[in-house]
Tab-separated table of N, CA and C in Angstrom:
chain	number	residue	atom	x	y	z
A	1	SER	N	185.882	23.908	93.496
A	1	SER	CA	185.146	25.083	93.905
A	1	SER	C	184.159	25.474	92.815
A	2	GLU	N	183.080	26.072	93.230
A	2	GLU	CA	182.125	26.607	92.261
A	2	GLU	C	182.671	27.877	91.609
A	3	ASP	N	183.635	28.529	92.248
A	3	ASP	CA	184.223	29.768	91.742
A	3	ASP	C	185.255	29.445	90.664
A	4	GLU	N	184.881	29.681	89.405
A	4	GLU	CA	185.778	29.316	88.304
A	4	GLU	C	187.054	30.155	88.301
A	5	ARG	N	186.985	31.387	88.788
A	5	ARG	CA	188.189	32.216	88.864
A	5	ARG	C	189.175	31.643	89.888
A	6	PHE	N	188.652	31.133	91.011
A	6	PHE	CA	189.509	30.510	92.023
A	6	PHE	C	190.178	29.262	91.465
A	7	ARG	N	189.409	28.446	90.744
A	7	ARG	CA	189.979	27.223	90.160
A	7	ARG	C	191.119	27.557	89.200
A	8	ALA	N	190.898	28.546	88.333
A	8	ALA	CA	191.920	28.936	87.365
A	8	ALA	C	193.149	29.519	88.080
A	9	PHE	N	192.913	30.331	89.099
A	9	PHE	CA	194.009	30.924	89.863
A	9	PHE	C	194.809	29.842	90.577
A	10	LEU	N	194.118	28.890	91.182
A	10	LEU	CA	194.772	27.801	91.892
A	10	LEU	C	195.646	26.988	90.942
A	11	LYS	N	195.110	26.664	89.778
A	11	LYS	CA	195.874	25.878	88.810
A	11	LYS	C	197.148	26.609	88.396
A	12	LYS	N	197.048	27.930	88.244
A	12	LYS	CA	198.208	28.713	87.826
A	12	LYS	C	199.290	28.732	88.913
A	13	GLN	N	198.896	28.602	90.167
A	13	GLN	CA	199.851	28.650	91.275
A	13	GLN	C	200.596	27.336	91.487
A	14	ILE	N	200.116	26.258	90.889
A	14	ILE	CA	200.683	24.936	91.130
A	14	ILE	C	201.767	24.612	90.111
A	15	ASN	N	202.931	24.254	90.636
A	15	ASN	CA	204.028	23.766	89.815
A	15	ASN	C	204.134	22.260	90.096
A	16	LYS	N	203.652	21.443	89.175
A	16	LYS	CA	203.572	19.995	89.398
A	16	LYS	C	204.939	19.368	89.657
A	17	ALA	N	205.931	19.759	88.877
A	17	ALA	CA	207.266	19.174	89.039
A	17	ALA	C	207.839	19.527	90.410
A	18	ASP	N	207.640	20.762	90.836
A	18	ASP	CA	208.110	21.181	92.162
A	18	ASP	C	207.379	20.417	93.262
A	19	MET	N	206.070	20.229	93.094
A	19	MET	CA	205.288	19.472	94.084
A	19	MET	C	205.821	18.046	94.213
A	20	LEU	N	206.114	17.407	93.095
A	20	LEU	CA	206.607	16.033	93.117
A	20	LEU	C	207.994	15.969	93.749
A	21	ARG	N	208.866	16.863	93.322
A	21	ARG	CA	210.262	16.819	93.751
A	21	ARG	C	210.456	17.308	95.191
A	22	ASN	N	209.817	18.425	95.554
A	22	ASN	CA	210.117	19.071	96.833
A	22	ASN	C	209.052	18.928	97.903
A	23	VAL	N	207.832	18.591	97.518
A	23	VAL	CA	206.766	18.453	98.508
A	23	VAL	C	206.495	16.977	98.787
A	24	ALA	N	206.204	16.224	97.739
A	24	ALA	CA	205.956	14.792	97.916
A	24	ALA	C	207.259	14.045	98.195
A	25	LYS	N	208.348	14.541	97.621
A	25	LYS	CA	209.669	13.918	97.778
A	25	LYS	C	209.602	12.431	97.463
A	26	ALA	N	209.010	12.149	96.296
A	26	ALA	CA	208.822	10.762	95.880
A	26	ALA	C	209.304	10.608	94.443
A	27	GLU	N	209.524	9.368	94.041
A	27	GLU	CA	209.875	9.080	92.660
A	27	GLU	C	208.589	8.919	91.870
A	28	GLY	N	208.482	9.603	90.750
A	28	GLY	CA	207.275	9.520	89.939
A	28	GLY	C	207.377	10.417	88.726
A	29	THR	N	206.230	10.674	88.097
A	29	THR	CA	206.186	11.535	86.925
A	29	THR	C	204.976	12.458	87.021
A	30	THR	N	205.115	13.657	86.462
A	30	THR	CA	203.969	14.564	86.415
A	30	THR	C	203.001	14.066	85.347
A	31	ILE	N	201.733	14.376	85.522
A	31	ILE	CA	200.708	13.924	84.576
A	31	ILE	C	199.856	15.104	84.138
A	32	ASN	N	199.270	14.986	82.963
A	32	ASN	CA	198.387	16.019	82.433
A	32	ASN	C	196.919	15.668	82.621
A	33	SER	N	196.635	14.405	82.869
A	33	SER	CA	195.269	13.954	83.082
A	33	SER	C	195.286	12.736	83.985
A	34	VAL	N	194.275	12.617	84.816
A	34	VAL	CA	194.173	11.455	85.693
A	34	VAL	C	193.771	10.224	84.894
A	35	VAL	N	192.847	10.379	83.966
A	35	VAL	CA	192.268	9.236	83.257
A	35	VAL	C	193.020	8.890	81.984
A	36	LEU	N	193.422	9.881	81.220
A	36	LEU	CA	194.039	9.626	79.921
A	36	LEU	C	195.514	9.999	79.935
A	37	ASP	N	196.345	9.146	79.356
A	37	ASP	CA	197.775	9.418	79.284
A	37	ASP	C	198.072	10.524	78.280
A	38	ASN	N	199.003	11.392	78.628
A	38	ASN	CA	199.531	12.432	77.738
A	38	ASN	C	198.473	13.332	77.122
A	39	MET	N	197.403	13.601	77.829
A	39	MET	CA	196.363	14.469	77.291
A	39	MET	C	196.643	15.907	77.720
A	40	GLU	N	196.639	16.793	76.766
A	40	GLU	CA	196.794	18.223	77.023
A	40	GLU	C	195.463	18.895	76.765
A	41	ALA	N	195.101	19.840	77.603
A	41	ALA	CA	193.843	20.554	77.414
A	41	ALA	C	194.087	22.042	77.533
A	42	GLU	N	193.486	22.779	76.635
A	42	GLU	CA	193.548	24.227	76.752
A	42	GLU	C	192.466	24.665	77.721
A	43	THR	N	192.858	25.503	78.664
A	43	THR	CA	191.913	25.953	79.670
A	43	THR	C	191.220	27.220	79.208
A	44	GLN	N	190.138	27.557	79.906
A	44	GLN	CA	189.385	28.752	79.584
A	44	GLN	C	190.263	29.984	79.790
A	45	ASN	N	190.038	31.007	78.988
A	45	ASN	CA	190.793	32.238	79.130
A	45	ASN	C	190.179	33.105	80.215
A	46	ILE	N	190.673	32.912	81.418
A	46	ILE	CA	190.223	33.692	82.563
A	46	ILE	C	191.441	34.412	83.088
A	47	ASN	N	191.309	35.698	83.367
A	47	ASN	CA	192.432	36.462	83.898
A	47	ASN	C	192.769	35.953	85.291
A	48	THR	N	193.929	35.296	85.411
A	48	THR	CA	194.320	34.712	86.686
A	48	THR	C	195.509	35.429	87.316
A	49	ASP	N	195.903	36.582	86.742
A	49	ASP	CA	197.025	37.308	87.321
A	49	ASP	C	196.678	37.833	88.700
A	50	GLN	N	195.477	38.306	88.864
A	50	GLN	CA	195.017	38.832	90.146
A	50	GLN	C	193.762	38.083	90.565
A	51	PHE	N	193.715	37.723	91.825
A	51	PHE	CA	192.516	37.094	92.361
A	51	PHE	C	192.373	37.547	93.802
A	52	SER	N	191.174	37.952	94.140
A	52	SER	CA	190.904	38.294	95.534
A	52	SER	C	189.471	37.894	95.851
A	53	SER	N	189.278	37.535	97.096
A	53	SER	CA	187.957	37.128	97.547
A	53	SER	C	187.879	37.337	99.048
A	54	ASP	N	186.692	37.695	99.517
A	54	ASP	CA	186.483	37.876	100.946
A	54	ASP	C	186.143	36.558	101.631
A	55	ARG	N	185.808	35.556	100.859
A	55	ARG	CA	185.397	34.296	101.467
A	55	ARG	C	186.596	33.425	101.820
A	56	THR	N	186.364	32.482	102.702
A	56	THR	CA	187.379	31.513	103.097
A	56	THR	C	187.104	30.210	102.358
A	57	PHE	N	188.106	29.703	101.663
A	57	PHE	CA	187.981	28.476	100.893
A	57	PHE	C	188.381	27.291	101.757
A	58	LYS	N	187.613	26.209	101.651
A	58	LYS	CA	187.864	25.008	102.452
A	58	LYS	C	188.659	24.000	101.632
A	59	LEU	N	189.844	23.636	102.132
A	59	LEU	CA	190.718	22.672	101.490
A	59	LEU	C	190.770	21.428	102.374
A	60	ILE	N	190.367	20.289	101.823
A	60	ILE	CA	190.336	19.054	102.606
A	60	ILE	C	191.366	18.049	102.096
A	61	TYR	N	191.815	17.204	103.022
A	61	TYR	CA	192.681	16.087	102.674
A	61	TYR	C	192.507	15.008	103.731
A	62	CYS	N	192.938	13.806	103.400
A	62	CYS	CA	192.825	12.668	104.307
A	62	CYS	C	193.979	12.703	105.303
A	63	LYS	N	193.647	12.724	106.573
A	63	LYS	CA	194.615	12.871	107.663
A	63	LYS	C	195.719	11.821	107.639
A	64	ASP	N	195.410	10.602	107.235
A	64	ASP	CA	196.371	9.501	107.271
A	64	ASP	C	197.347	9.493	106.100
A	65	ASP	N	197.185	10.377	105.137
A	65	ASP	CA	198.008	10.389	103.927
A	65	ASP	C	199.043	11.515	104.018
A	66	GLN	N	200.294	11.134	104.236
A	66	GLN	CA	201.354	12.121	104.450
A	66	GLN	C	201.603	12.978	103.214
A	67	ILE	N	201.549	12.393	102.021
A	67	ILE	CA	201.792	13.176	100.806
A	67	ILE	C	200.671	14.188	100.598
A	68	SER	N	199.415	13.781	100.798
A	68	SER	CA	198.302	14.721	100.672
A	68	SER	C	198.429	15.844	101.694
A	69	LYS	N	198.852	15.502	102.897
A	69	LYS	CA	199.057	16.519	103.938
A	69	LYS	C	200.110	17.525	103.494
A	70	SER	N	201.222	17.051	102.952
A	70	SER	CA	202.297	17.932	102.494
A	70	SER	C	201.823	18.840	101.359
A	71	ILE	N	201.050	18.281	100.422
A	71	ILE	CA	200.523	19.072	99.311
A	71	ILE	C	199.554	20.127	99.837
A	72	ALA	N	198.654	19.734	100.734
A	72	ALA	CA	197.686	20.675	101.295
A	72	ALA	C	198.387	21.806	102.044
A	73	GLU	N	199.418	21.472	102.800
A	73	GLU	CA	200.159	22.503	103.533
A	73	GLU	C	200.894	23.440	102.578
A	74	LYS	N	201.420	22.906	101.480
A	74	LYS	CA	202.076	23.743	100.467
A	74	LYS	C	201.068	24.683	99.821
A	75	LEU	N	199.874	24.164	99.498
A	75	LEU	CA	198.829	25.019	98.926
A	75	LEU	C	198.411	26.097	99.919
A	76	LEU	N	198.265	25.728	101.186
A	76	LEU	CA	197.922	26.698	102.227
A	76	LEU	C	198.970	27.800	102.297
A	77	ALA	N	200.238	27.432	102.303
A	77	ALA	CA	201.311	28.418	102.371
A	77	ALA	C	201.310	29.332	101.142
A	78	THR	N	201.175	28.732	99.972
A	78	THR	CA	201.180	29.511	98.725
A	78	THR	C	200.015	30.489	98.679
A	79	LEU	N	198.818	29.996	98.965
A	79	LEU	CA	197.633	30.850	98.881
A	79	LEU	C	197.578	31.882	100.004
A	80	SER	N	198.029	31.517	101.182
A	80	SER	CA	198.065	32.476	102.292
A	80	SER	C	199.027	33.615	101.976
A	81	HIS	N	200.153	33.266	101.352
A	81	HIS	CA	201.119	34.286	100.938
A	81	HIS	C	200.492	35.267	99.943
A	82	LEU	N	199.553	34.778	99.161
A	82	LEU	CA	198.859	35.622	98.168
A	82	LEU	C	197.580	36.235	98.738
A	83	ARG	N	197.399	36.128	100.050
A	83	ARG	CA	196.276	36.715	100.784
A	83	ARG	C	194.915	36.101	100.436
A	84	ILE	N	194.939	34.791	100.135
A	84	ILE	CA	193.703	34.049	99.925
A	84	ILE	C	193.457	33.268	101.206
A	85	SER	N	192.287	33.437	101.790
A	85	SER	CA	191.966	32.792	103.060
A	85	SER	C	191.579	31.327	102.829
A	86	ILE	N	192.306	30.423	103.509
A	86	ILE	CA	192.105	28.986	103.352
A	86	ILE	C	191.869	28.352	104.716
A	87	ASN	N	190.863	27.501	104.790
A	87	ASN	CA	190.623	26.697	105.987
A	87	ASN	C	191.059	25.279	105.649
A	88	LEU	N	192.147	24.827	106.271
A	88	LEU	CA	192.697	23.507	106.015
A	88	LEU	C	192.018	22.501	106.935
A	89	ALA	N	191.449	21.432	106.355
A	89	ALA	CA	190.733	20.429	107.146
A	89	ALA	C	191.347	19.055	106.932
A	90	ALA	N	192.004	18.537	107.979
A	90	ALA	CA	192.554	17.183	107.966
A	90	ALA	C	191.470	16.252	108.479
A	91	LEU	N	190.976	15.374	107.627
A	91	LEU	CA	189.816	14.556	107.969
A	91	LEU	C	190.152	13.069	108.017
A	92	GLU	N	189.444	12.361	108.880
A	92	GLU	CA	189.513	10.898	108.872
A	92	GLU	C	188.922	10.424	107.549
A	93	ASP	N	189.265	9.216	107.137
A	93	ASP	CA	188.863	8.712	105.825
A	93	ASP	C	187.350	8.774	105.599
A	94	LEU	N	186.559	8.353	106.569
A	94	LEU	CA	185.100	8.349	106.405
A	94	LEU	C	184.555	9.766	106.249
A	95	GLU	N	185.033	10.686	107.068
A	95	GLU	CA	184.583	12.081	106.978
A	95	GLU	C	185.047	12.713	105.666
A	96	TYR	N	186.240	12.361	105.224
A	96	TYR	CA	186.766	12.849	103.947
A	96	TYR	C	185.864	12.405	102.797
A	97	GLN	N	185.515	11.118	102.777
A	97	GLN	CA	184.622	10.596	101.737
A	97	GLN	C	183.263	11.284	101.789
A	98	ARG	N	182.759	11.518	102.991
A	98	ARG	CA	181.468	12.200	103.160
A	98	ARG	C	181.520	13.625	102.591
A	99	CYS	N	182.608	14.337	102.861
A	99	CYS	CA	182.761	15.695	102.322
A	99	CYS	C	182.820	15.689	100.801
A	100	LEU	N	183.516	14.686	100.236
A	100	LEU	CA	183.586	14.589	98.775
A	100	LEU	C	182.194	14.389	98.180
A	101	ILE	N	181.433	13.495	98.769
A	101	ILE	CA	180.109	13.170	98.233
A	101	ILE	C	179.141	14.330	98.392
A	102	THR	N	179.182	15.024	99.538
A	102	THR	CA	178.258	16.138	99.776
A	102	THR	C	178.759	17.450	99.187
A	103	ARG	N	179.953	17.435	98.597
A	103	ARG	CA	180.562	18.619	97.988
A	103	ARG	C	180.786	19.741	99.009
A	104	ASP	N	181.160	19.360	100.224
A	104	ASP	CA	181.384	20.312	101.301
A	104	ASP	C	182.858	20.710	101.357
A	105	TYR	N	183.363	21.269	100.272
A	105	TYR	CA	184.759	21.697	100.181
A	105	TYR	C	184.916	22.583	98.953
A	106	ASP	N	186.024	23.289	98.893
A	106	ASP	CA	186.360	24.061	97.697
A	106	ASP	C	187.521	23.435	96.935
A	107	CYS	N	188.383	22.754	97.668
A	107	CYS	CA	189.513	22.076	97.051
A	107	CYS	C	189.787	20.810	97.855
A	108	ALA	N	189.978	19.694	97.161
A	108	ALA	CA	190.271	18.425	97.827
A	108	ALA	C	191.546	17.847	97.231
A	109	VAL	N	192.421	17.373	98.100
A	109	VAL	CA	193.645	16.714	97.671
A	109	VAL	C	193.455	15.226	97.909
A	110	GLY	N	193.735	14.422	96.876
A	110	GLY	CA	193.543	12.989	97.042
A	110	GLY	C	194.143	12.187	95.911
A	111	TRP	N	193.924	10.887	95.991
A	111	TRP	CA	194.501	9.916	95.070
A	111	TRP	C	193.423	9.095	94.385
A	112	VAL	N	193.770	8.547	93.234
A	112	VAL	CA	192.947	7.538	92.579
A	112	VAL	C	193.847	6.341	92.298
A	113	PRO	N	193.268	5.147	92.144
A	113	PRO	CA	194.106	3.966	91.898
A	113	PRO	C	194.745	3.995	90.513
A	114	GLN	N	195.844	3.285	90.388
A	114	GLN	CA	196.602	3.255	89.145
A	114	GLN	C	195.803	2.684	87.975
A	115	ASN	N	194.876	1.775	88.245
A	115	ASN	CA	194.136	1.131	87.156
A	115	ASN	C	193.041	2.029	86.573
A	116	ILE	N	192.978	3.276	86.995
A	116	ILE	CA	191.924	4.178	86.510
A	116	ILE	C	192.018	4.415	85.003
A	117	THR	N	193.212	4.297	84.434
A	117	THR	CA	193.367	4.564	83.004
A	117	THR	C	192.682	3.537	82.124
A	118	HIS	N	192.426	2.328	82.649
A	118	HIS	CA	191.783	1.293	81.826
A	118	HIS	C	190.584	0.631	82.501
A	119	ASN	N	190.171	1.105	83.656
A	119	ASN	CA	189.041	0.523	84.359
A	119	ASN	C	187.857	1.492	84.334
A	120	ILE	N	186.857	1.176	83.551
A	120	ILE	CA	185.695	2.053	83.379
A	120	ILE	C	184.959	2.275	84.706
A	121	SER	N	184.873	1.246	85.532
A	121	SER	CA	184.198	1.394	86.830
A	121	SER	C	184.895	2.430	87.697
A	122	GLU	N	186.228	2.397	87.708
A	122	GLU	CA	186.989	3.386	88.490
A	122	GLU	C	186.823	4.786	87.902
A	123	GLN	N	186.734	4.892	86.575
A	123	GLN	CA	186.530	6.196	85.946
A	123	GLN	C	185.168	6.772	86.324
A	124	LEU	N	184.142	5.918	86.357
A	124	LEU	CA	182.805	6.377	86.755
A	124	LEU	C	182.780	6.758	88.233
A	125	ARG	N	183.480	5.986	89.047
A	125	ARG	CA	183.579	6.306	90.479
A	125	ARG	C	184.263	7.655	90.663
A	126	LEU	N	185.347	7.883	89.927
A	126	LEU	CA	186.050	9.165	89.968
A	126	LEU	C	185.116	10.309	89.612
A	127	ALA	N	184.377	10.149	88.520
A	127	ALA	CA	183.470	11.199	88.059
A	127	ALA	C	182.373	11.475	89.079
A	128	SER	N	181.826	10.436	89.682
A	128	SER	CA	180.713	10.644	90.610
A	128	SER	C	181.175	11.216	91.949
A	129	ILE	N	182.288	10.745	92.468
A	129	ILE	CA	182.740	11.209	93.782
A	129	ILE	C	183.434	12.566	93.701
A	130	TRP	N	184.291	12.754	92.738
A	130	TRP	CA	185.111	13.955	92.694
A	130	TRP	C	184.528	15.074	91.826
A	131	PHE	N	183.803	14.737	90.773
A	131	PHE	CA	183.468	15.751	89.774
A	131	PHE	C	181.987	15.857	89.446
A	132	ASN	N	181.128	15.595	90.419
A	132	ASN	CA	179.693	15.805	90.254
A	132	ASN	C	179.147	15.123	88.997
A	133	ASP	N	179.577	13.888	88.758
A	133	ASP	CA	179.147	13.046	87.641
A	133	ASP	C	179.596	13.534	86.265
A	134	GLU	N	180.561	14.420	86.204
A	134	GLU	CA	181.100	14.860	84.917
A	134	GLU	C	182.100	13.807	84.443
A	135	THR	N	181.753	13.067	83.397
A	135	THR	CA	182.596	11.976	82.919
A	135	THR	C	183.582	12.402	81.829
A	136	ASP	N	183.411	13.578	81.263
A	136	ASP	CA	184.290	14.051	80.195
A	136	ASP	C	185.564	14.640	80.802
A	137	ALA	N	186.668	13.892	80.716
A	137	ALA	CA	187.934	14.321	81.310
A	137	ALA	C	188.434	15.621	80.685
A	138	LEU	N	188.261	15.768	79.390
A	138	LEU	CA	188.701	16.983	78.707
A	138	LEU	C	187.957	18.210	79.242
A	139	LYS	N	186.661	18.076	79.449
A	139	LYS	CA	185.866	19.186	79.987
A	139	LYS	C	186.306	19.535	81.412
A	140	ARG	N	186.597	18.509	82.230
A	140	ARG	CA	187.064	18.757	83.602
A	140	ARG	C	188.382	19.508	83.598
A	141	LEU	N	189.270	19.145	82.672
A	141	LEU	CA	190.557	19.823	82.575
A	141	LEU	C	190.393	21.254	82.070
A	142	GLN	N	189.522	21.437	81.083
A	142	GLN	CA	189.331	22.765	80.504
A	142	GLN	C	188.732	23.760	81.487
A	143	ASN	N	187.839	23.290	82.354
A	143	ASN	CA	187.250	24.237	83.310
A	143	ASN	C	187.957	24.195	84.667
A	144	ASN	N	189.130	23.569	84.709
A	144	ASN	CA	189.991	23.537	85.897
A	144	ASN	C	189.357	22.857	87.104
A	145	SER	N	188.405	21.982	86.870
A	145	SER	CA	187.844	21.207	87.975
A	145	SER	C	188.822	20.122	88.408
A	146	GLU	N	189.563	19.609	87.459
A	146	GLU	CA	190.563	18.579	87.720
A	146	GLU	C	191.937	19.200	87.505
A	147	ILE	N	192.759	19.157	88.535
A	147	ILE	CA	194.130	19.640	88.418
A	147	ILE	C	195.043	18.462	88.740
A	148	PRO	N	195.393	17.667	87.728
A	148	PRO	CA	196.225	16.489	87.967
A	148	PRO	C	197.646	16.914	88.320
A	149	LEU	N	198.274	16.175	89.226
A	149	LEU	CA	199.620	16.522	89.655
A	149	LEU	C	200.653	15.511	89.167
A	150	PHE	N	200.633	14.310	89.743
A	150	PHE	CA	201.666	13.339	89.420
A	150	PHE	C	201.240	11.938	89.806
A	151	SER	N	201.964	10.970	89.253
A	151	SER	CA	201.833	9.584	89.701
A	151	SER	C	203.108	9.257	90.461
A	152	VAL	N	202.995	8.388	91.440
A	152	VAL	CA	204.121	8.043	92.289
A	152	VAL	C	204.431	6.566	92.127
A	153	LYS	N	205.698	6.260	91.995
A	153	LYS	CA	206.130	4.865	91.942
A	153	LYS	C	206.285	4.370	93.371
A	154	ARG	N	205.740	3.177	93.627
A	154	ARG	CA	205.865	2.565	94.948
A	154	ARG	C	206.676	1.293	94.823
A	155	TYR	N	207.484	1.056	95.818
A	155	TYR	CA	208.328	-0.123	95.819
A	155	TYR	C	208.067	-0.931	97.077
A	156	LEU	N	208.328	-2.221	96.970
A	156	LEU	CA	208.202	-3.119	98.107
A	156	LEU	C	209.518	-3.871	98.240
A	157	LEU	N	210.129	-3.748	99.396
A	157	LEU	CA	211.333	-4.495	99.681
A	157	LEU	C	210.895	-5.802	100.344
A	158	LYS	N	211.293	-6.920	99.756
A	158	LYS	CA	210.828	-8.198	100.281
A	158	LYS	C	211.969	-9.194	100.335
A	159	ARG	N	211.778	-10.181	101.145
A	159	ARG	CA	212.742	-11.280	101.229
A	159	ARG	C	212.582	-12.182	100.013
A	160	ASN	N	213.617	-12.923	99.686
A	160	ASN	CA	213.586	-13.799	98.513
A	160	ASN	C	212.524	-14.883	98.612
A	161	ASP	N	212.237	-15.365	99.807
A	161	ASP	CA	211.279	-16.461	99.930
A	161	ASP	C	209.825	-15.989	100.070
A	162	LEU	N	209.588	-14.706	99.912
A	162	LEU	CA	208.219	-14.169	99.965
A	162	LEU	C	207.690	-14.069	98.538
A	163	HIS	N	206.527	-14.651	98.273
A	163	HIS	CA	205.948	-14.632	96.928
A	163	HIS	C	204.670	-13.817	96.931
A	164	LEU	N	204.450	-13.072	95.870
A	164	LEU	CA	203.271	-12.229	95.730
A	164	LEU	C	202.339	-12.816	94.681
A	165	TYR	N	201.046	-12.688	94.919
A	165	TYR	CA	200.054	-13.159	93.968
A	165	TYR	C	200.189	-12.379	92.665
A	166	LYS	N	200.372	-13.069	91.562
A	166	LYS	CA	200.558	-12.488	90.234
A	166	LYS	C	201.716	-11.491	90.201
A	167	ASN	N	202.668	-11.654	91.134
A	167	ASN	CA	203.869	-10.826	91.190
A	167	ASN	C	203.529	-9.335	91.287
A	168	SER	N	202.469	-9.014	92.013
A	168	SER	CA	201.992	-7.640	92.119
A	168	SER	C	201.664	-7.311	93.573
A	169	ILE	N	201.795	-6.037	93.951
A	169	ILE	CA	201.423	-5.633	95.302
A	169	ILE	C	199.994	-5.102	95.349
A	170	GLN	N	199.301	-5.056	94.213
A	170	GLN	CA	197.917	-4.605	94.215
A	170	GLN	C	197.050	-5.586	94.974
A	171	GLY	N	196.126	-5.052	95.756
A	171	GLY	CA	195.194	-5.899	96.470
A	171	GLY	C	195.701	-6.410	97.797
A	172	LEU	N	196.901	-6.025	98.199
A	172	LEU	CA	197.424	-6.441	99.493
A	172	LEU	C	196.889	-5.518	100.578
A	173	PHE	N	196.577	-6.085	101.707
A	173	PHE	CA	196.113	-5.294	102.828
A	173	PHE	C	197.052	-5.534	103.996
A	174	ARG	N	197.273	-4.516	104.788
A	174	ARG	CA	198.150	-4.694	105.949
A	174	ARG	C	197.344	-4.579	107.211
């Protein structure tokens, strides 16, 4: 969102461990930064105890992603309880990407690939699509543009005679 008070208020309302344990209901770990491991950032000192606005904030997520849907619904419930008006938009993948690029949202729930921590191309893609070309992860964290939640461990149950390329599930399509 362009509203820095809303971003700070939203970040204060999010409990990452609770989201992972009770909303996503997945095995994983909470993270402090999407791009850098174990990075802590001090945020701007904005009074976030009280927040009110007459406008309706648009929260988008990809319709096909159950975890994003659960997170978006939790945010809707939390913010609605605090009398913040939210318009929840479940979008098809193409429309979701279009909204990200045109910045037609106030809050977006989504994922980045695991290799983002060491792949410069993915980091640049993240900055251009999600953060208006802001490549400084510390700055994104400090101004609450990026609110990292968690990484999720994924498992594949396979038969013994099934072999994976480089013993990895990355790059597989179904």
